[in-house]
Each structure stands twice: as structure tokens, then as C-alpha cells.
Amino acid sequence: MSVNEMVRAARTEAGLSVREVARRVGVSAATISAIENGRTGVSVDRLRALADALGTDATLLLDPPMQRARVSRPGPLETPPAQGDWRSFPELTIDPVLAAAVACFVETGYHGATMRGLAERAGMSVPGVYHHYRDKQDLLVRLFDITMDELHWRVTAARDEGETSVERIASIVEALALYHTHRRELAFIGASEMRSLVGADRIRITESRNAIQYVLDEQIDAAVAEGHLRTAHARNAGRAIATMCTSLCQWFRMDGPSSPEEIATEYANFALDLLQQAARESFRRS
């Protein structure tokens, strides 16, 4: 964001009118409007005065290339999970703003969350949040990207572990169930806030979600062709299985009667039952 955009964002989040900021700084309202609209430059002294009036740090209102280089935009994962054991779920380490966004989006929903509330939960100033993330939509997209990146490598690894098409189906379902229990909050946002995505990001993430469904569909088709499954409605069954897994985040609790691993095993067997597996004892997981 440019300096003028940062000033306007900080004023809006502070709940101050242009006239009130002008009064605090000692200039005309027209001058503040010109600053916010980029029609006039801002001196260092004026920037400090604006920061004082808005209750923030002058450095957080800066956004030229040199400042961006000093304060880098945080990546989605500071400690990405190792892409090896798809059944292992170490704790994700995400930056404080993203962590606050997860909590707020789960608690109030995307549309009920505010940047001020996010900033307070993250222990930052509102301009500080804007310095790293363009807006609330930017935060939502980053959370979806975290979810989809992890889902893709886990589902792919699970598929590749199976020696037969039926084993690959069971492993894919297990991976989906494990993710939607171990990463319940991210999964909940992914399931409930697709409608809140806009523009090209919504199209891109929709395609990414579809790609995971196609991984499952491909293995179901292979198992049917090989005579391992008897279902006459492979595509509908595949959608039902995926939905069964994605709905876990709506009710599963870590302190409940079943562990994520127990649920994942049950769901893999549910999926094979739904697909009317032939000679299922050869493949059923215990």
C-alpha cells in the first residue's frame, strides 16, 4: 500500500473523520483529503504529526520500495510441514496476523471479522497489519493457499503409497480425514468461506479443490475398471466420500471419543463400503 492509502486505512480503522485528523494535525481538511488521495506529498514532519494524530508509528505508514525491503511480507508458513510422512501433523507455525485471522474467521465468520479486531488479537496496530496484508481478502486467500498446498502434497503422498487402486482410495480418504481433524480450524474456514473469495483467486482455488477431487475420482474409476468395485454411480460416490471427509471439521473435537487416526480408518472403510467393494476383506483396514 502507498503512504496515502496507509494514512486513509489508519484513519478509517481509528474511526476518525478527515476533519478531526485535520484538527489534530493543525491543517485544513482539504489537506488531509489531498494526502489520502495522493494529490500532495507528505514530509517527514507531517508524517510524524499524522502518526501521532492516528495513534500509530510513523514507520508503519511508510510503504515505498526501501521500506518494503526492510520489512518483508511474512510467508504463509514460517515452519512448513515436512513433505514426507503424510500421516504426521506437526503444529503449524504461522505469523501472528494469520493466526489471528484464523481465530476471528472461525469465531465470527469472514464477514463478521474486522481488521481492528484482527490487529487487537495479533497484538499489533491496525496500520501494522495493513503493512503486511493488503486487506481482509488478502488474509483469506493466504489461508486458503496454506490449506490447499498442504492438502495437495498429503493426498498425493497418500495415493502414491498404495499398491492397488483400492488401497490408494483408502489412503486418499484417510489423508482427507486426517487433515480435516488435525487441521480442523483451517479446514472449517476452507469449507465455510469459499463464498467469500472473489475474482481470480476464487477461480484458482476452486480449480485447486477440484484437482484433489479428481485424484480420488481417478482411483475410483481405475478400481471399477479392474473389477474391484461394483458401484454403478462412481462419480456421485466420489463426491459423497469427499463431502463426508470435509464435513469432519464441523463436528470433530480432539477431546471427543475418537482420535483423528481412528476416524480416518473408519472413514476409509465407510468409503469402500459405499463403493461396494468386491472381496473387501482383502483390503479392509483394521
Tab-separated table of C-alpha atoms in Angstrom:
chain	number	residue	atom	x	y	z
A	1	MET	CA	0.000	0.000	0.000
A	2	SER	CA	1.175	3.550	-0.695
A	3	VAL	CA	1.615	6.183	2.012
A	4	ASN	CA	-1.679	7.870	1.141
A	5	GLU	CA	-3.504	4.524	1.280
A	6	MET	CA	-1.917	3.676	4.623
A	7	VAL	CA	-2.964	7.048	6.048
A	8	ARG	CA	-6.531	6.579	4.871
A	9	ALA	CA	-6.663	2.999	6.192
A	10	ALA	CA	-5.263	4.067	9.571
A	11	ARG	CA	-7.751	6.928	9.853
A	12	THR	CA	-10.677	4.673	8.932
A	13	GLU	CA	-9.690	1.989	11.413
A	14	ALA	CA	-9.199	4.647	14.108
A	15	GLY	CA	-12.769	5.783	13.496
A	16	LEU	CA	-11.705	9.384	12.880
A	17	SER	CA	-13.145	11.821	10.375
A	18	VAL	CA	-10.981	13.780	7.963
A	19	ARG	CA	-11.952	16.939	9.830
A	20	GLU	CA	-10.889	15.509	13.203
A	21	VAL	CA	-7.498	14.385	11.882
A	22	ALA	CA	-7.012	17.810	10.334
A	23	ARG	CA	-7.798	19.434	13.665
A	24	ARG	CA	-5.282	17.250	15.487
A	25	VAL	CA	-2.552	17.901	12.930
A	26	GLY	CA	-3.350	21.593	12.605
A	27	VAL	CA	-4.074	21.693	8.889
A	28	SER	CA	-7.188	22.018	6.749
A	29	ALA	CA	-9.481	19.114	5.983
A	30	ALA	CA	-8.686	19.698	2.299
A	31	THR	CA	-5.007	18.998	3.020
A	32	ILE	CA	-5.779	15.673	4.689
A	33	SER	CA	-8.033	14.718	1.769
A	34	ALA	CA	-5.272	15.618	-0.681
A	35	ILE	CA	-2.805	13.432	1.241
A	36	GLU	CA	-5.180	10.475	1.330
A	37	ASN	CA	-5.948	10.806	-2.382
A	38	GLY	CA	-2.290	11.113	-3.357
A	39	ARG	CA	-2.619	14.647	-4.676
A	40	THR	CA	0.148	16.012	-2.454
A	41	GLY	CA	3.343	14.713	-0.948
A	42	VAL	CA	3.989	14.140	2.752
A	43	SER	CA	7.060	15.482	4.501
A	44	VAL	CA	8.748	13.558	7.316
A	45	ASP	CA	7.495	16.095	9.874
A	46	ARG	CA	3.957	15.903	8.511
A	47	LEU	CA	4.110	12.106	8.553
A	48	ARG	CA	5.107	12.140	12.220
A	49	ALA	CA	2.265	14.520	13.013
A	50	LEU	CA	-0.196	12.257	11.200
A	51	ALA	CA	1.102	9.208	13.062
A	52	ASP	CA	0.644	10.996	16.396
A	53	ALA	CA	-2.885	12.020	15.434
A	54	LEU	CA	-3.739	8.462	14.391
A	55	GLY	CA	-2.084	6.827	17.391
A	56	THR	CA	0.418	4.804	15.401
A	57	ASP	CA	4.110	4.673	14.446
A	58	ALA	CA	5.267	6.826	11.537
A	59	THR	CA	7.354	3.954	10.120
A	60	LEU	CA	4.195	1.870	9.726
A	61	LEU	CA	2.719	4.487	7.414
A	62	LEU	CA	5.638	4.151	5.035
A	63	ASP	CA	5.392	1.771	2.116
A	64	PRO	CA	7.920	2.798	-0.534
A	65	PRO	CA	10.285	0.154	-2.006
A	66	MET	CA	13.073	0.814	0.531
A	67	GLN	CA	10.712	0.292	3.469
A	68	ARG	CA	9.282	-2.857	1.922
A	69	ALA	CA	12.768	-4.262	1.641
A	70	ARG	CA	13.377	-3.732	5.366
A	71	VAL	CA	10.030	-5.136	6.490
A	72	SER	CA	9.414	-8.213	4.406
A	73	ARG	CA	5.965	-9.625	3.910
A	74	PRO	CA	5.651	-12.742	6.056
A	75	GLY	CA	5.349	-16.014	4.222
A	76	PRO	CA	2.298	-18.209	4.764
A	77	LEU	CA	4.282	-20.744	6.778
A	78	GLU	CA	7.311	-19.857	8.849
A	79	THR	CA	7.823	-23.565	9.565
A	80	PRO	CA	6.287	-25.593	6.720
A	81	PRO	CA	5.495	-29.214	7.470
A	82	ALA	CA	7.994	-31.678	6.078
A	83	GLN	CA	6.623	-33.283	2.933
A	84	GLY	CA	7.330	-36.830	3.962
A	85	ASP	CA	5.046	-38.669	6.362
A	86	TRP	CA	1.551	-37.658	5.299
A	87	ARG	CA	0.099	-39.150	8.488
A	88	SER	CA	2.200	-36.896	10.730
A	89	PHE	CA	0.804	-33.483	11.695
A	90	PRO	CA	3.336	-31.276	13.489
A	91	GLU	CA	1.992	-27.962	14.728
A	92	LEU	CA	1.917	-25.267	12.062
A	93	THR	CA	3.778	-22.076	12.842
A	94	ILE	CA	2.128	-19.121	11.124
A	95	ASP	CA	2.676	-15.422	11.636
A	96	PRO	CA	0.604	-13.658	14.341
A	97	VAL	CA	-1.679	-11.886	11.869
A	98	LEU	CA	-2.619	-15.106	10.083
A	99	ALA	CA	-3.138	-16.835	13.421
A	100	ALA	CA	-5.440	-14.001	14.475
A	101	ALA	CA	-7.300	-14.265	11.173
A	102	VAL	CA	-7.884	-17.991	11.722
A	103	ALA	CA	-9.298	-17.348	15.188
A	104	CYS	CA	-11.517	-14.462	14.055
A	105	PHE	CA	-12.826	-16.172	10.914
A	106	VAL	CA	-13.741	-19.289	12.890
A	107	GLU	CA	-15.318	-17.275	15.700
A	108	THR	CA	-17.296	-14.649	13.763
A	109	GLY	CA	-17.002	-15.662	10.113
A	110	TYR	CA	-15.137	-13.746	7.434
A	111	HIS	CA	-17.741	-11.010	7.065
A	112	GLY	CA	-18.080	-10.562	10.819
A	113	ALA	CA	-14.339	-10.106	11.351
A	114	THR	CA	-12.743	-6.656	11.246
A	115	MET	CA	-9.164	-5.585	10.675
A	116	ARG	CA	-9.261	-3.791	14.019
A	117	GLY	CA	-10.306	-6.999	15.762
A	118	LEU	CA	-7.580	-8.921	13.943
A	119	ALA	CA	-4.987	-6.353	14.978
A	120	GLU	CA	-6.026	-6.492	18.629
A	121	ARG	CA	-5.897	-10.286	18.672
A	122	ALA	CA	-2.473	-10.240	16.977
A	123	GLY	CA	-1.158	-7.637	19.423
A	124	MET	CA	-0.410	-5.183	16.615
A	125	SER	CA	-1.581	-1.785	15.436
A	126	VAL	CA	-4.040	-1.644	12.556
A	127	PRO	CA	-1.502	0.076	10.262
A	128	GLY	CA	0.954	-2.649	11.221
A	129	VAL	CA	-1.438	-5.293	9.929
A	130	TYR	CA	-2.004	-3.351	6.716
A	131	HIS	CA	1.731	-3.096	6.244
A	132	HIS	CA	1.896	-6.873	5.739
A	133	TYR	CA	-1.525	-7.669	4.293
A	134	ARG	CA	-3.434	-5.597	1.786
A	135	ASP	CA	-6.857	-6.284	3.273
A	136	LYS	CA	-9.056	-8.961	4.801
A	137	GLN	CA	-9.449	-10.709	1.445
A	138	ASP	CA	-5.673	-10.995	1.201
A	139	LEU	CA	-5.626	-12.795	4.550
A	140	LEU	CA	-8.395	-15.170	3.491
A	141	VAL	CA	-6.594	-16.059	0.268
A	142	ARG	CA	-3.356	-16.739	2.119
A	143	LEU	CA	-5.175	-19.109	4.495
A	144	PHE	CA	-6.754	-20.957	1.568
A	145	ASP	CA	-3.336	-21.270	-0.063
A	146	ILE	CA	-1.888	-22.773	3.110
A	147	THR	CA	-4.737	-25.280	3.209
A	148	MET	CA	-4.590	-26.255	-0.444
A	149	ASP	CA	-0.799	-26.547	-0.563
A	150	GLU	CA	-0.808	-28.942	2.378
A	151	LEU	CA	-3.783	-30.931	1.140
A	152	HIS	CA	-2.211	-31.444	-2.280
A	153	TRP	CA	1.068	-32.878	-1.031
A	154	ARG	CA	-0.609	-35.058	1.596
A	155	VAL	CA	-3.201	-36.512	-0.792
A	156	THR	CA	-0.555	-37.108	-3.467
A	157	ALA	CA	1.747	-38.846	-0.985
A	158	ALA	CA	-1.128	-40.971	0.308
A	159	ARG	CA	-2.104	-42.012	-3.205
A	160	ASP	CA	1.448	-42.918	-4.129
A	161	GLU	CA	1.772	-45.163	-1.071
A	162	GLY	CA	-0.961	-47.564	-2.200
A	163	GLU	CA	-0.023	-50.601	-4.271
A	164	THR	CA	-3.508	-51.130	-5.765
A	165	SER	CA	-6.294	-48.785	-6.791
A	166	VAL	CA	-8.396	-49.829	-3.780
A	167	GLU	CA	-5.524	-49.245	-1.383
A	168	ARG	CA	-4.947	-45.858	-2.991
A	169	ILE	CA	-8.609	-44.922	-2.483
A	170	ALA	CA	-8.422	-45.898	1.175
A	171	SER	CA	-5.221	-43.907	1.669
A	172	ILE	CA	-6.621	-40.812	-0.042
A	173	VAL	CA	-9.708	-40.910	2.176
A	174	GLU	CA	-7.525	-41.428	5.218
A	175	ALA	CA	-5.424	-38.386	4.268
A	176	LEU	CA	-8.501	-36.217	3.800
A	177	ALA	CA	-9.986	-37.329	7.119
A	178	LEU	CA	-6.723	-36.742	8.970
A	179	TYR	CA	-6.361	-33.250	7.559
A	180	HIS	CA	-9.924	-32.221	8.420
A	181	THR	CA	-9.457	-33.363	12.023
A	182	HIS	CA	-5.857	-32.338	12.735
A	183	ARG	CA	-6.240	-29.019	10.887
A	184	ARG	CA	-9.848	-28.508	11.914
A	185	GLU	CA	-9.841	-24.681	12.059
A	186	LEU	CA	-8.192	-24.192	8.669
A	187	ALA	CA	-10.446	-26.872	7.212
A	188	PHE	CA	-13.505	-25.160	8.687
A	189	ILE	CA	-12.562	-21.889	7.001
A	190	GLY	CA	-11.952	-23.762	3.768
A	191	ALA	CA	-15.367	-25.386	3.935
A	192	SER	CA	-17.357	-22.325	5.010
A	193	GLU	CA	-15.701	-19.349	3.337
A	194	MET	CA	-15.346	-20.311	-0.333
A	195	ARG	CA	-18.297	-17.989	-0.942
A	196	SER	CA	-16.231	-15.105	0.457
A	197	LEU	CA	-13.446	-15.443	-2.109
A	198	VAL	CA	-13.650	-13.117	-5.089
A	199	GLY	CA	-12.210	-12.709	-8.565
A	200	ALA	CA	-9.301	-14.688	-9.947
A	201	ASP	CA	-8.389	-16.151	-6.555
A	202	ARG	CA	-11.798	-17.782	-6.248
A	203	ILE	CA	-11.406	-19.363	-9.683
A	204	ARG	CA	-7.872	-20.525	-8.913
A	205	ILE	CA	-8.745	-22.070	-5.549
A	206	THR	CA	-11.876	-23.713	-6.959
A	207	GLU	CA	-9.705	-25.371	-9.599
A	208	SER	CA	-7.272	-26.474	-6.904
A	209	ARG	CA	-10.084	-28.065	-4.887
A	210	ASN	CA	-11.420	-29.792	-7.991
A	211	ALA	CA	-7.960	-31.212	-8.689
A	212	ILE	CA	-8.000	-33.033	-5.345
A	213	GLN	CA	-11.417	-34.470	-6.131
A	214	TYR	CA	-10.076	-35.673	-9.483
A	215	VAL	CA	-7.257	-37.560	-7.727
A	216	LEU	CA	-9.900	-39.570	-5.843
A	217	ASP	CA	-12.117	-39.942	-8.922
A	218	GLU	CA	-9.211	-41.322	-10.961
A	219	GLN	CA	-8.567	-44.099	-8.483
A	220	ILE	CA	-12.260	-44.940	-8.197
A	221	ASP	CA	-12.501	-45.222	-11.981
A	222	ALA	CA	-9.433	-47.471	-12.033
A	223	ALA	CA	-10.840	-49.744	-9.311
A	224	VAL	CA	-14.163	-50.039	-11.146
A	225	ALA	CA	-12.406	-50.862	-14.421
A	226	GLU	CA	-10.319	-53.513	-12.658
A	227	GLY	CA	-13.440	-55.112	-11.162
A	228	HIS	CA	-12.615	-54.274	-7.544
A	229	LEU	CA	-15.682	-52.025	-7.095
A	230	ARG	CA	-19.283	-52.670	-8.023
A	231	THR	CA	-20.763	-49.185	-7.719
A	232	ALA	CA	-22.865	-48.010	-10.651
A	233	HIS	CA	-22.534	-44.363	-9.587
A	234	ALA	CA	-18.801	-43.822	-9.254
A	235	ARG	CA	-18.837	-40.058	-9.729
A	236	ASN	CA	-21.646	-39.442	-7.224
A	237	ALA	CA	-19.992	-41.775	-4.737
A	238	GLY	CA	-16.712	-39.897	-5.094
A	239	ARG	CA	-18.410	-36.594	-4.300
A	240	ALA	CA	-20.188	-38.134	-1.325
A	241	ILE	CA	-16.927	-39.508	0.050
A	242	ALA	CA	-15.126	-36.175	-0.284
A	243	THR	CA	-18.016	-34.332	1.363
A	244	MET	CA	-18.071	-36.862	4.184
A	245	CYS	CA	-14.434	-36.003	4.890
A	246	THR	CA	-14.711	-32.228	4.554
A	247	SER	CA	-17.637	-32.161	6.981
A	248	LEU	CA	-15.484	-33.580	9.779
A	249	CYS	CA	-14.263	-30.102	10.724
A	250	GLN	CA	-17.828	-29.134	11.645
A	251	TRP	CA	-18.195	-31.629	14.474
A	252	PHE	CA	-14.915	-33.346	15.327
A	253	ARG	CA	-13.243	-32.454	18.639
A	254	MET	CA	-9.835	-33.603	19.856
A	255	ASP	CA	-11.327	-34.320	23.282
A	256	GLY	CA	-14.056	-36.493	21.783
A	257	PRO	CA	-14.352	-40.286	21.994
A	258	SER	CA	-12.372	-40.995	18.797
A	259	SER	CA	-8.902	-39.885	17.718
A	260	PRO	CA	-8.189	-38.491	14.238
A	261	GLU	CA	-6.492	-41.767	13.349
A	262	GLU	CA	-9.492	-43.837	14.443
A	263	ILE	CA	-11.838	-41.595	12.470
A	264	ALA	CA	-9.597	-41.790	9.403
A	265	THR	CA	-9.576	-45.586	9.470
A	266	GLU	CA	-13.362	-45.723	9.906
A	267	TYR	CA	-13.894	-43.280	7.051
A	268	ALA	CA	-11.639	-45.273	4.719
A	269	ASN	CA	-13.792	-48.328	5.420
A	270	PHE	CA	-17.002	-46.293	5.030
A	271	ALA	CA	-15.781	-45.178	1.617
A	272	LEU	CA	-15.055	-48.723	0.457
A	273	ASP	CA	-18.468	-49.842	1.713
A	274	LEU	CA	-20.129	-47.003	-0.184
A	275	LEU	CA	-18.273	-48.023	-3.331
A	276	GLN	CA	-19.471	-51.622	-2.884
A	277	GLN	CA	-16.034	-53.144	-2.763
A	278	ALA	CA	-15.682	-56.698	-4.057
A	279	ALA	CA	-13.693	-59.149	-1.920
A	280	ARG	CA	-13.328	-56.361	0.618
A	281	GLU	CA	-11.698	-58.467	3.312
A	282	SER	CA	-8.529	-58.410	1.246
A	283	PHE	CA	-8.299	-54.656	1.562
A	284	ARG	CA	-10.217	-53.664	4.676
A	285	ARG	CA	-8.101	-51.751	7.179
A	286	SER	CA	-8.141	-52.776	10.835
